[in-house]
Short mmCIF file of C-alpha atoms in Angstrom, two decimals:
data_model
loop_
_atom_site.label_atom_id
_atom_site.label_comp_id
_atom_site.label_asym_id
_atom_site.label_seq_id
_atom_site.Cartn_x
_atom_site.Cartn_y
_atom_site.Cartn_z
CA UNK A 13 165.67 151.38 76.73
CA UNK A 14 163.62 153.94 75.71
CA UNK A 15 163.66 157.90 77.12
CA UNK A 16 160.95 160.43 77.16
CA UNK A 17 162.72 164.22 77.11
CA UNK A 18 160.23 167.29 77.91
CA UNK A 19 161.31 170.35 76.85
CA UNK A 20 159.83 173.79 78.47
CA UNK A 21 160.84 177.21 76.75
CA UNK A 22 159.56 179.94 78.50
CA UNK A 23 160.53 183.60 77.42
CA UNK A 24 162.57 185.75 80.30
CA UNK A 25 161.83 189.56 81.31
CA UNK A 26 164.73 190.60 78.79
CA UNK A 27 162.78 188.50 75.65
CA UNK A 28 165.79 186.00 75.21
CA UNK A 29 164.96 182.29 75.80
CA UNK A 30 165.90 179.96 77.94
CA UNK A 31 168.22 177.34 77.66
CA UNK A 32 165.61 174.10 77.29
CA UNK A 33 165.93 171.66 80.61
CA UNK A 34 166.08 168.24 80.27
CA UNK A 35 163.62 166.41 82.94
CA UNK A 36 164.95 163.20 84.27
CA UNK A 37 163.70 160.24 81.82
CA UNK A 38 160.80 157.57 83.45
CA UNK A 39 162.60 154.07 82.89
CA UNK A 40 160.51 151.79 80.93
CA UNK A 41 160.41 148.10 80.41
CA UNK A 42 160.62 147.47 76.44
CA UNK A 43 159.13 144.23 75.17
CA UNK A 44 158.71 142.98 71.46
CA UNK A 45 155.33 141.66 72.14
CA UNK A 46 153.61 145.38 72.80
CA UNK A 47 154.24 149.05 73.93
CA UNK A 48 156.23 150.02 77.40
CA UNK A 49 155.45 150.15 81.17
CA UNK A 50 157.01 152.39 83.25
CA UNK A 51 159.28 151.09 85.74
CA UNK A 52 158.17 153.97 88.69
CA UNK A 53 154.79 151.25 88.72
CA UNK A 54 157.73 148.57 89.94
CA UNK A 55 159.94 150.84 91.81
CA UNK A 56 158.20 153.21 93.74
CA UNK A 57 160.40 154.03 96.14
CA UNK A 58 162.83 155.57 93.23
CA UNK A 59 162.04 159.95 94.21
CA UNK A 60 163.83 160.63 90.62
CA UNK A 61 160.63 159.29 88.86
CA UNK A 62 157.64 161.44 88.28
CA UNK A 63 154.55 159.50 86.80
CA UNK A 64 153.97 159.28 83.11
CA UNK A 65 150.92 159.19 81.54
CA UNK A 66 150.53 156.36 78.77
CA UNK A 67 148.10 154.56 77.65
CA UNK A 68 146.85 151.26 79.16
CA UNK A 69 149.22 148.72 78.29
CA UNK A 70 148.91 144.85 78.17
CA UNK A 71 151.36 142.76 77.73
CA UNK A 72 151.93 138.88 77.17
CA UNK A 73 152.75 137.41 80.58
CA UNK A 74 156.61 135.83 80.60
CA UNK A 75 157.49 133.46 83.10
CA UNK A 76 159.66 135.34 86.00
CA UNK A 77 158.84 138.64 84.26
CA UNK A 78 156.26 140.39 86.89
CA UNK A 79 154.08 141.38 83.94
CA UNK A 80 150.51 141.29 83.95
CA UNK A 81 148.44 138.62 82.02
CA UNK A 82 147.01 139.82 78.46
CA UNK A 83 143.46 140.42 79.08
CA UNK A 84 141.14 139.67 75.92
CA UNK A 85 137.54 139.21 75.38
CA UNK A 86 136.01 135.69 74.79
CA UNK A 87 136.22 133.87 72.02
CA UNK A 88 133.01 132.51 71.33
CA UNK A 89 133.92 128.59 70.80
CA UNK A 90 132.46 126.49 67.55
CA UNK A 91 130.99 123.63 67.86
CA UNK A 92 133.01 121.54 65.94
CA UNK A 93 131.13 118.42 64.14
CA UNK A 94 131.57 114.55 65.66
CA UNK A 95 133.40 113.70 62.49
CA UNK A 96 136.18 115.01 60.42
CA UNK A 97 136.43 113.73 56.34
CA UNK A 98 138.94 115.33 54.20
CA UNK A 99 136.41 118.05 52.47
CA UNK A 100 137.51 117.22 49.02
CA UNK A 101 136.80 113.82 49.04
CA UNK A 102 133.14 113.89 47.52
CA UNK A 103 131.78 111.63 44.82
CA UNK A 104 131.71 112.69 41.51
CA UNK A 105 130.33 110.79 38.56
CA UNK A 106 133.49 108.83 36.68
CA UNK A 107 134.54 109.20 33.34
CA UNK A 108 133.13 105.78 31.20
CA UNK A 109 132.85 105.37 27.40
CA UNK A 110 130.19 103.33 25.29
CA UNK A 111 131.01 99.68 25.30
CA UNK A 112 131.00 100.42 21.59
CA UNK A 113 134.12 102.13 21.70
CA UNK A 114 135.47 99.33 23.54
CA UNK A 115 134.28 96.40 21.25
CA UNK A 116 135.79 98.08 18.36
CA UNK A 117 139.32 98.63 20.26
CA UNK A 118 139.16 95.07 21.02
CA UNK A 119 138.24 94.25 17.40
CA UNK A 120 140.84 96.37 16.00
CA UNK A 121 143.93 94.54 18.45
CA UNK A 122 142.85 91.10 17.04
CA UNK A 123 142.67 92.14 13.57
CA UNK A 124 145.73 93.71 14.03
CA UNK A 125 147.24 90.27 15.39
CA UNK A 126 145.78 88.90 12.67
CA UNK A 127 147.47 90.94 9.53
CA UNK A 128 150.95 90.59 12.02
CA UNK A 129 150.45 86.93 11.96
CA UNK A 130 150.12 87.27 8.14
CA UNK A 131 152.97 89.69 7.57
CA UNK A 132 155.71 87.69 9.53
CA UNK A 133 153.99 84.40 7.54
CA UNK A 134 152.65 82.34 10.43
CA UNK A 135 149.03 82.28 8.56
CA UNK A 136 148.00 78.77 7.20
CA UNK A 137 148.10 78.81 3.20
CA UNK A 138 144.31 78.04 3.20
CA UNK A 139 143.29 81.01 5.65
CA UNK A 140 145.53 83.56 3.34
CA UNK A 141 143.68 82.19 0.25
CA UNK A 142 140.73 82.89 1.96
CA UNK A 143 140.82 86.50 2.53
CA UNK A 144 142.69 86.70 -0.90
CA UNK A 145 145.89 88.05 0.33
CA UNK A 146 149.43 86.76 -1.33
CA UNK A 147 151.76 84.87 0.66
CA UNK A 148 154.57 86.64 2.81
CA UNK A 149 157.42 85.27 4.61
CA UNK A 150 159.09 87.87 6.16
CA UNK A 151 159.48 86.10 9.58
CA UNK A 152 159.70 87.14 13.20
CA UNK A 153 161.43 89.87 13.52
CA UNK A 154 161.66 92.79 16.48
CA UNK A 155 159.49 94.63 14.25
CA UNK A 156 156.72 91.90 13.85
CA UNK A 157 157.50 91.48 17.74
CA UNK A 158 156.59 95.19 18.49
CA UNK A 159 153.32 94.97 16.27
CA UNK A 160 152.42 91.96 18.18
CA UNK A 161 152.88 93.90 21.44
CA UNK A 162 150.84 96.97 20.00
CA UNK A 163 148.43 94.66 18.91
CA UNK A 164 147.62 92.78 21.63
CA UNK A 165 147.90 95.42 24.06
CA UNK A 166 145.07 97.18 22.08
CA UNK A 167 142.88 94.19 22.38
CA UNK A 168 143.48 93.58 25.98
CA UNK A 169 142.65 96.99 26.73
CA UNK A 170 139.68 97.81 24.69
CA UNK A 171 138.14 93.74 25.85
CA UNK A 172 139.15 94.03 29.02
CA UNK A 173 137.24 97.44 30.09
CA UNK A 174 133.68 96.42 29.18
CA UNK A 175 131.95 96.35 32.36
CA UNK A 176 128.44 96.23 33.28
CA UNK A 177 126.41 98.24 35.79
CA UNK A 178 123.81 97.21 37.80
CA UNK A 179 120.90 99.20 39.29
CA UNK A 180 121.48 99.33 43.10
CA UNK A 181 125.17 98.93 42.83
CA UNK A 182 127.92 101.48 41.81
CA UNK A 183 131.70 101.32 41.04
CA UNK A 184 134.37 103.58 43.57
CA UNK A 185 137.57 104.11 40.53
CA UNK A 186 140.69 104.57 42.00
CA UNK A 187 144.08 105.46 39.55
CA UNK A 188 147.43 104.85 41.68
CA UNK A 189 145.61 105.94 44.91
CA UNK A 190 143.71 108.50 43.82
CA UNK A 191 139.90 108.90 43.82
CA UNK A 192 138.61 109.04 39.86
CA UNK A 193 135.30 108.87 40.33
CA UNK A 194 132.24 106.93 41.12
CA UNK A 195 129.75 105.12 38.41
CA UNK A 196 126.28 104.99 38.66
CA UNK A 197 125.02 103.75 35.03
CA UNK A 198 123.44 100.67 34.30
CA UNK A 199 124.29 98.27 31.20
CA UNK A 200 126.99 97.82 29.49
CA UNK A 201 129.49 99.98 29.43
CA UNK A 202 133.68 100.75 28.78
CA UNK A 203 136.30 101.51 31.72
CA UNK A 204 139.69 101.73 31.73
CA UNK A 205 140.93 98.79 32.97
CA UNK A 206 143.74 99.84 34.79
CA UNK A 207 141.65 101.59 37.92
CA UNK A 208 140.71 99.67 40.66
CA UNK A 209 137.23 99.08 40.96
CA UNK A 210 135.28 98.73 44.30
CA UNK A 211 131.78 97.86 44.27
CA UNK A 212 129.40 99.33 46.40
CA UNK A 213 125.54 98.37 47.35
CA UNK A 214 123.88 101.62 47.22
CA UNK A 215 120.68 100.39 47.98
CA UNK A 216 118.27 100.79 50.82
CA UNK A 217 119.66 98.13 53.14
CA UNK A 218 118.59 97.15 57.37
CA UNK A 219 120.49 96.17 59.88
CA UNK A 220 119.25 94.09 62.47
CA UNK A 221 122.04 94.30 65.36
CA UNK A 222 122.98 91.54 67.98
CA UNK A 223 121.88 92.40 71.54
CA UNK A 224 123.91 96.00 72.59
CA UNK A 225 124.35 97.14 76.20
CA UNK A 226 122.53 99.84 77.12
CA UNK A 227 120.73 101.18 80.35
CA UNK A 228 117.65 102.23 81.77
CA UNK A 229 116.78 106.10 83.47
CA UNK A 230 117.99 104.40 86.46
CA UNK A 231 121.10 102.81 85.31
CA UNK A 232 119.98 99.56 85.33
CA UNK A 233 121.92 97.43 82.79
CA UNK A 234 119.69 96.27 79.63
CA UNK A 235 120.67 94.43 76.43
CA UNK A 236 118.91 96.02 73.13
CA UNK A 237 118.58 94.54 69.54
CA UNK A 238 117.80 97.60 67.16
CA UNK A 239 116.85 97.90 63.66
CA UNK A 240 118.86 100.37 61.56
CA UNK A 241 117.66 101.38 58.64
CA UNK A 242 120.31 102.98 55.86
CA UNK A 243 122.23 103.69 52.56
CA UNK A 244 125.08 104.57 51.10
CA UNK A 245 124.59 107.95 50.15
CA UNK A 246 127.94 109.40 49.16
CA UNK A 247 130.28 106.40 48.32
CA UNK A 248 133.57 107.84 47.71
CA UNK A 249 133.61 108.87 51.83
CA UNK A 250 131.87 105.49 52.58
CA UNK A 251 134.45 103.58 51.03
CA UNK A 252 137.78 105.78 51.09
CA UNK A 253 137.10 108.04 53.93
CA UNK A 254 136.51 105.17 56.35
CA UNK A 255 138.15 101.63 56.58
CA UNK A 256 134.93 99.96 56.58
CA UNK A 257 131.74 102.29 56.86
CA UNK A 258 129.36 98.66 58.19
CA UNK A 259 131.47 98.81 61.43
CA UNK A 260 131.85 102.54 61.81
CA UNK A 261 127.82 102.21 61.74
CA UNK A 262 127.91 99.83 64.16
CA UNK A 263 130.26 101.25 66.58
CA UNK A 264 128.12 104.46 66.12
CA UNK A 265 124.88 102.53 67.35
CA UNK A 266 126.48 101.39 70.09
CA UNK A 267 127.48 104.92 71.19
CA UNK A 268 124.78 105.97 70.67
CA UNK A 269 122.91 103.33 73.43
CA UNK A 270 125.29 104.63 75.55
CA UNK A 271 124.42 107.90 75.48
CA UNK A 272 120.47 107.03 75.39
CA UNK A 273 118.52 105.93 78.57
CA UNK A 274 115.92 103.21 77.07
CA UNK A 275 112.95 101.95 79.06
CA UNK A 276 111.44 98.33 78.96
CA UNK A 277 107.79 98.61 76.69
CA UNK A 278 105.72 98.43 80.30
CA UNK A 279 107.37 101.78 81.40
CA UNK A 280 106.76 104.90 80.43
CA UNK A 281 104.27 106.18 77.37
CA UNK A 282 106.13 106.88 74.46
CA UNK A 283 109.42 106.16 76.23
CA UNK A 284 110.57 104.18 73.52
CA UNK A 285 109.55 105.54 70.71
CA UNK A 286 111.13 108.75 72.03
CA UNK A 287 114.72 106.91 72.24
CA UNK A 288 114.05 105.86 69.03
CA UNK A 289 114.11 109.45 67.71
CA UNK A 290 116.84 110.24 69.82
CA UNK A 291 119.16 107.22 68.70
CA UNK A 292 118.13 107.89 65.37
CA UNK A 293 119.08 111.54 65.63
CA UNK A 294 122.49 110.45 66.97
CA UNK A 295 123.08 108.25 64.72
CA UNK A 296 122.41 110.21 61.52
CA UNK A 297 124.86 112.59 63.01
CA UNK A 298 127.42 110.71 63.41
CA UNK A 299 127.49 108.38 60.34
CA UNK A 300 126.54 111.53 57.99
CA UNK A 301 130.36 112.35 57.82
CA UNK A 302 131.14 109.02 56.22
CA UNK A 303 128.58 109.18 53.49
CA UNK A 304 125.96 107.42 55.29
CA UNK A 305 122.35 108.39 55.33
CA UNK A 306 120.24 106.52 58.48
CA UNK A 307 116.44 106.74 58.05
CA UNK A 308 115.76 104.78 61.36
CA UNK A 309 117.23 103.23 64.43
CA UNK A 310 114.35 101.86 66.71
CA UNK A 311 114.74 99.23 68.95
CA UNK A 312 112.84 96.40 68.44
CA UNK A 313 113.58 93.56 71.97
CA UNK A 314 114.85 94.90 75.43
CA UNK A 315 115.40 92.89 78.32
CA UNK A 316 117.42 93.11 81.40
CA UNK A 317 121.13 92.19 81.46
CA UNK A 318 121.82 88.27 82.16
CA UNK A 319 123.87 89.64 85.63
CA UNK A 320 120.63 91.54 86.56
CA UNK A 321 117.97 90.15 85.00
CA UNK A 322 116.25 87.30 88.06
CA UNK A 323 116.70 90.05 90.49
CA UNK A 324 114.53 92.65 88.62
CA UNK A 325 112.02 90.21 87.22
CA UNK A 326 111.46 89.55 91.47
CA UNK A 327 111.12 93.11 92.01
CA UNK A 328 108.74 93.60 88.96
CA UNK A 329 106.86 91.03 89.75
CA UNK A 330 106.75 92.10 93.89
CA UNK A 331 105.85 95.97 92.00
CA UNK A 332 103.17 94.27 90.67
CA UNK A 333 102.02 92.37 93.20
CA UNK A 334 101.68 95.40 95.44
CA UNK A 335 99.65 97.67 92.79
CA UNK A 336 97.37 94.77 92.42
CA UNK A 337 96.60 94.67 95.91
CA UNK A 338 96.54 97.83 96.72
CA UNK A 339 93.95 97.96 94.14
CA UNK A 340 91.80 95.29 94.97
CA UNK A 341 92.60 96.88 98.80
CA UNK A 342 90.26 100.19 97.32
CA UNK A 343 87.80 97.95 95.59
CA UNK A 344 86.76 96.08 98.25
CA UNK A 345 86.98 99.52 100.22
CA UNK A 346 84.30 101.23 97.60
CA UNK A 347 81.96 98.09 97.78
CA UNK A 348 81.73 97.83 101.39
CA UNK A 349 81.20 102.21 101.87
CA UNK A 350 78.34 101.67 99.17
CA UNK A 351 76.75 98.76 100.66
CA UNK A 352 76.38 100.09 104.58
CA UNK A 353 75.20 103.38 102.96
CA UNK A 354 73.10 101.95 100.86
CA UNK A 355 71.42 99.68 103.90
CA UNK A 356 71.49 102.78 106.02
CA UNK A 357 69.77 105.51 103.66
CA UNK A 358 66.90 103.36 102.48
CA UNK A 359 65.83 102.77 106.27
CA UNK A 360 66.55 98.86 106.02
CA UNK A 361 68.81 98.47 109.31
CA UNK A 362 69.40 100.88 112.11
CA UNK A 363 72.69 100.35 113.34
CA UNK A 364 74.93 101.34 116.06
CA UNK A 365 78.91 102.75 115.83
CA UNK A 366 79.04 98.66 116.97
CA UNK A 367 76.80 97.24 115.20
CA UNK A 368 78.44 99.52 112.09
CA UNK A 369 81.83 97.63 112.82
CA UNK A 370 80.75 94.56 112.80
CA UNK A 371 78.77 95.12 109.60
CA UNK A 372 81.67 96.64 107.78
CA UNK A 373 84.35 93.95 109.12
CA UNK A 374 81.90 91.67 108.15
CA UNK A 375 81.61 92.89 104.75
CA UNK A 376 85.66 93.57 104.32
CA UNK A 377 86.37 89.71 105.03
CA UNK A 378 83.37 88.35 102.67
CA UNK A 379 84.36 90.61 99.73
CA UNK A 380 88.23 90.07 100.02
CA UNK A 381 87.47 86.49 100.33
CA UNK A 382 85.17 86.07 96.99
CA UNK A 383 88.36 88.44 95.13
CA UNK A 384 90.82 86.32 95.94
CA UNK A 385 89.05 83.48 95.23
CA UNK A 386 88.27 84.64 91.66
CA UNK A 387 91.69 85.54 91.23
CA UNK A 388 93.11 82.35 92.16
CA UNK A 389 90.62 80.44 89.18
#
């Protein structure tokens, strides 16, 4: 606890001063999270206490505790991106050598072998007379054993690193789990042969998908085939910073049609090329994290859900059934208003409000009759 002494000196008539008077202490409340409240704001009914002036104080708000809740502005949030890839993992061109260098490792482990062989006296008398070298016998020994080892391990190693690039492809090396870079180059060419290599098609590629469910403005259930269009742009977080980056573009597409209302070709203007921008949008998004780049995802055949699809072809086809005849309704309308006008302003009948019935039921029946004739042929 915590006390707060005031001391008044104040000089009497004879010049001595007075002995300083301590005022009763406010009780406080102490906590380690911030400064102190003063317990007369709990207590008020205590007449020793006489109010304190302090500062505002907040405090953090303990269960049981009475204290107020810390009051702090807003924290603007972040919009945090769909995907998460361990930042460092970026590709970075591998370390390769000439396939020279290699060839000439790989010759220098079999001639090795070779003056080995000849040392421990395993070469045929007519290949040592051929290279003019005299005979040894010095058998197989741990030391001819070792220079066979050295030898051959040489060989293998400097033979068995020649690889050969391809344009459109590229190599992911990996070293005991760990990323050592990615190779690009064409030809021939020399890498260690202990990483793992994973080869990757960094081409232009298209993916055309097996009917997705997806749904209309209305939420009418639809099945979409779509045409993705992509590449592998950074490989090392298409192929280590995803299990398999062809699904994880798939299961983004499909998201993504969940997300996207898409209308049937007869619909809307532009309807469908506009989801294509959207679903493309998405899509790029989404499989950007991974190392994919997506140029295009348009859909290319929508129909109506199996489970919905006789019941809406009835209702399309009653749709247009009504619009036609509501149309041929207004034709026959127009024809028959511009005939009887025409008849009446050139003076050729005078007709009665009767007479005018007659003439324009007349009329209705004859012209509705010769439309729906032609429309049945």
């Amino acid at each position: 606890m915590s006390t707060t002494t005031s001391t008044s000196s104040e000089s009497e008539p004879g010049g001595g001063p007075e002995e300083p008077q301590v005022r009763p202490a406010a009780r406080v409340i102490q906590n380690e999270a911030t400064t102190e409240i003063p317990v007369h704001l709990l207590f008020r009914d205590d007449p020793d206490c006489s109010p304190v002036p302090l500062r505002p104080a907040v405090v953090n708000r303990r269960q049981g505790t009475g204290e107020q809740p810390r009051t702090r502005p807003p924290v603007p949030v972040k919009a945090r991106s769909v995907a998460q890839v361990d930042p460092e993992l970026v590709e970075r061109p591998a370390r390769v050598l000439p396939a020279s260098a290699g060839v000439l490792a790989g010759l220098c482990g079999a001639a090795g072998c070779v003056a080995v062989s000849w040392w421990a006296g395993l070469l045929p008398p007519v290949a040592t007379g051929a290279l003019g070298l005299p005979v040894s016998g010095a058998g197989l020994g741990p030391a001819q054993w070792a220079a066979y080892a050295g030898a051959g391990a040489l060989g293998l190693f400097g033979f068995g690193g020649l690889a050969r690039g391809r344009t459109g492809r590229a190599w992911v090396l990996g070293l005991f789990g760990r990323y050592r870079g990615t190779v690009r180059r064409t030809g021939l060419m020399w890498v260690n042969p202990l990483q793992l290599r994973r080869r990757v098609d960094v081409r232009l590629r298209h993916w055309r998908s097996e009917p997705m469910p997806a749904g209309d403005a209305s939420g009418v259930a639809l099945r979409v085939v779509v045409l993705v269009v992509w590449r592998v742009r950074d490989t090392a977080r298409a192929v280590l910073g995803v299990e398999d980056h062809e699904s994880y573009l798939r299961e983004c597409v499909e998201a993504a049609l969940a997300r996207v209302p898409v209308e049937l070709p007869g619909g809307a203007r532009g309807s469908v090329s506009a989801a294509g921008e959207t679903l493309t949008r998405l899509v790029s998004a989404d499989a950007a994290a991974v190392g994919l780049e997506v140029f295009s995802v348009q859909p290319v055949r929508i129909e109506y859900a199996p489970e919905v699809a006789a019941a809406m072809h009835r209702r399309r086809i009653a749709a247009l059934d009504a619009q036609q005849r509501s149309s041929m309704l207004s034709s026959v309308v127009d024809s028959v208003e511009d005939t009887v006008t025409r008849l009446t302003m050139r003076g050729l009948v005078e007709l009665d409000d009767y007479e005018r019935k007659v003439l324009v039921r007349d009329l209705t029946v004859a012209f509705c009759s010769g439309r729906t004739g032609d429309t049945a042929h």
